[in-house]
Coordinates of C-alpha atoms and ligand atoms in Angstrom, one line a residue:
X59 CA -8.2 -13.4 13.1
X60 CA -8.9 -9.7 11.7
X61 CA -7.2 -9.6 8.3
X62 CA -6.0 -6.0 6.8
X63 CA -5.2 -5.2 3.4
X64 CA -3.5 -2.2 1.5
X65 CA -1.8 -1.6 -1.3
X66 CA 1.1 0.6 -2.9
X67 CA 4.0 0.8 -4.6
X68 CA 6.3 1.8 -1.0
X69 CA 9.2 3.3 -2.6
X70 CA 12.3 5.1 -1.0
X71 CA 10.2 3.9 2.2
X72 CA 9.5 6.8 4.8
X73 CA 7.9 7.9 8.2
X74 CA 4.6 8.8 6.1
X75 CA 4.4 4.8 5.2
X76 CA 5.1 3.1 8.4
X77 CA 2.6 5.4 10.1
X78 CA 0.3 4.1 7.5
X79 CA 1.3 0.3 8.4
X80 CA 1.2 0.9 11.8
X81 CA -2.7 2.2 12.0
X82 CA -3.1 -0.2 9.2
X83 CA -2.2 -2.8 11.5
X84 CA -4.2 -1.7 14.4
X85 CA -7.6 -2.1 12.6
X86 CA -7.1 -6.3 12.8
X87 CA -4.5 -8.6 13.7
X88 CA -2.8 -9.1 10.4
X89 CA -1.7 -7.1 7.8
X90 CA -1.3 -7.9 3.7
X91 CA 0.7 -5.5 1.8
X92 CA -0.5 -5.5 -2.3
X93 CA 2.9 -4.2 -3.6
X94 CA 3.3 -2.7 -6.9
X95 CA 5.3 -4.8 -9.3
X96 CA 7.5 -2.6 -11.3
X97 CA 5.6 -3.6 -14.4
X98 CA 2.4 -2.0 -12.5
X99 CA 4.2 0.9 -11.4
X100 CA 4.7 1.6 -15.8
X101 CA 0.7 1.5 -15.6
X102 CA 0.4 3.8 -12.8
X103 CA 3.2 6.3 -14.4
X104 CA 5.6 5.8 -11.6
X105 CA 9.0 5.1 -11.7
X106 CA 10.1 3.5 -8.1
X107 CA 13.9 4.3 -7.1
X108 CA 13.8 0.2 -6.0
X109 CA 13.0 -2.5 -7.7
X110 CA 10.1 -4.6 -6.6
X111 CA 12.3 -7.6 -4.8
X112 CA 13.8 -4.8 -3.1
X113 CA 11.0 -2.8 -2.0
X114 CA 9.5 -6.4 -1.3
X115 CA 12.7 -7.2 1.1
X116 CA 12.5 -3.9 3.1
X117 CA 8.4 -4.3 3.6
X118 CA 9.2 -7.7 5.1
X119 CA 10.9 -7.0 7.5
X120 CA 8.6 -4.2 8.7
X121 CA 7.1 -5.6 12.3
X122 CA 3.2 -4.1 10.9
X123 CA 3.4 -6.2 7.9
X124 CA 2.7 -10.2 7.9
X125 CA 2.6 -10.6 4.3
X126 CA 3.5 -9.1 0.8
X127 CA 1.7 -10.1 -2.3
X128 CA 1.8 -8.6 -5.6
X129 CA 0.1 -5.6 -7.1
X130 CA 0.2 -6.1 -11.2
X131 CA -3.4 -5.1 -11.8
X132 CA -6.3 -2.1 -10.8
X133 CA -8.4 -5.7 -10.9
X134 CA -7.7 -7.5 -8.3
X135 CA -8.6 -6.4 -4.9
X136 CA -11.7 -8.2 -4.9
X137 CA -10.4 -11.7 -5.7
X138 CA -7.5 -10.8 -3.5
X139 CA -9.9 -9.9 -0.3
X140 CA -11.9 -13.3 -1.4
X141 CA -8.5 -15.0 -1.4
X142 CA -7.5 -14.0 1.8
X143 CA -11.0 -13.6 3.5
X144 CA -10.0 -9.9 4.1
X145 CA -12.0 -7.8 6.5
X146 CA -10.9 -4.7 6.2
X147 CA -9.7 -2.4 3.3
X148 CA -7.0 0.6 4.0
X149 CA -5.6 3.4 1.9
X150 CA -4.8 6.7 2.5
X151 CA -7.3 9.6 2.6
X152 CA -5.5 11.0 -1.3
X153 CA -7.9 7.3 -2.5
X154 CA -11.0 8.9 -0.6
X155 CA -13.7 7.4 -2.5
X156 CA -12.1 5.3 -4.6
X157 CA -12.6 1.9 -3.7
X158 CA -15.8 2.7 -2.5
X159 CA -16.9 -0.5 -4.7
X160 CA -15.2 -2.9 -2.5
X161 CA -17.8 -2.1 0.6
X162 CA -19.2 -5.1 -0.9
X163 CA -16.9 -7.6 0.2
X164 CA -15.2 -5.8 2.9
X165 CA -14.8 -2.7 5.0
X166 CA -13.3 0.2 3.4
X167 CA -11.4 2.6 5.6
X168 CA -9.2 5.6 4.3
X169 CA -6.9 7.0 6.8
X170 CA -5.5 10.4 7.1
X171 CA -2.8 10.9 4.9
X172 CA 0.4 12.0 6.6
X173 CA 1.0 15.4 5.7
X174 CA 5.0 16.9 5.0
X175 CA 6.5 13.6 3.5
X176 CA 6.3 11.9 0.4
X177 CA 8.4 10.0 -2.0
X178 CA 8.8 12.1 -4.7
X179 CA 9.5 15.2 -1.7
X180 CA 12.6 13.2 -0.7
X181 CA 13.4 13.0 -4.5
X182 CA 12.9 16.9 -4.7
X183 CA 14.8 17.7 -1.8
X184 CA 17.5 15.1 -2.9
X185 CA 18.4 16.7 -6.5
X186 CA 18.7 20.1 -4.8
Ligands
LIG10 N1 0.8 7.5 2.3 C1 0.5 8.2 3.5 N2 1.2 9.4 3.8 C2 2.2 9.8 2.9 C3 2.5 9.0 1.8 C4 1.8 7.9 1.5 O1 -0.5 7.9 4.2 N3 2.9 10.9 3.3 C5 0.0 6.3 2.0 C6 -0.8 6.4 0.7 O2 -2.0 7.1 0.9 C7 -1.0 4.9 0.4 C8 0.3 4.3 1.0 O3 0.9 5.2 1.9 O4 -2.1 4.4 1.1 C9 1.3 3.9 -0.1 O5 1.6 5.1 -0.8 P1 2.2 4.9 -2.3 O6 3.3 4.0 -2.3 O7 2.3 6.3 -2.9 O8 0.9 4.2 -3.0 P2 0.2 4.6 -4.4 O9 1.2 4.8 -5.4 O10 -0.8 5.6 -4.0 O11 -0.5 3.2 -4.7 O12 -4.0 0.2 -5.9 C10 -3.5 1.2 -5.0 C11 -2.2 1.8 -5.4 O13 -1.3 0.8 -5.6 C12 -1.8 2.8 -4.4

């Protein structure tokens, strides 16, 4: 079995995400989600609309994703792909480069970001 993993924090969920999932999903046969505790989020200077167990909630139930762990650290992708005996690493194309490290332990693929959508767009939009 071909075992994904990706990480974010997945917040007011939108079309840009799943399509991330979905190709996400099509590099193996099953997919971990690393999801951003809310603590985490503080460290990455994001605020998410939804709390963790909610963002949690709505990635379960996602038919791409078979599993959601917790993201409370920049450290632990590479115990978490030991862990898990990950294959392959995924993030979107705005990461380019940045986990470059974990070729390593895994492969490391960045996929094109999908353009025209993004959390804090729908935020924008939103308070208009
Ligand atoms: N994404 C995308 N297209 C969009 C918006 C997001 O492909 N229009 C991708 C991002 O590139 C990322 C994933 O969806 O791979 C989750 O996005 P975020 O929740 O914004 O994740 P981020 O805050 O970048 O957290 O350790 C890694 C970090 O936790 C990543």
């Amino acid at each position: 079995m071909k075992k994904v993993i990706t990480y974010g924090t997945f917040d007011l969920l939108h079309w840009g995400h799943i399509h991330l999932l979905k190709r996400a999903k099509e590099l193996g046969d099953y997919l971990i989600v690393g999801l951003s505790t809310d603590e985490f989020n503080v460290k990455k200077h994001k605020q998410s609309y939804y709390c963790y167990e909610e963002r949690k909630l709505i990635l379960e139930s996602i038919k791409y994703v078979d599993k959601v762990i917790p993201e409370d650290s920049w450290d632990q992708k590479i115990k978490d792909i030991q862990i898990y005996g990950i294959d392959v690493f995924v993030m979107g194309s705005d990461w380019q480069g940045e986990f470059d490290f974990l070729k390593d332990y895994c492969k490391v693929v960045y996929l094109p970001r999908t353009e025209g959508i993004s959390t804090s767009k729908i935020k924008h939009d939103l308070s208009k």
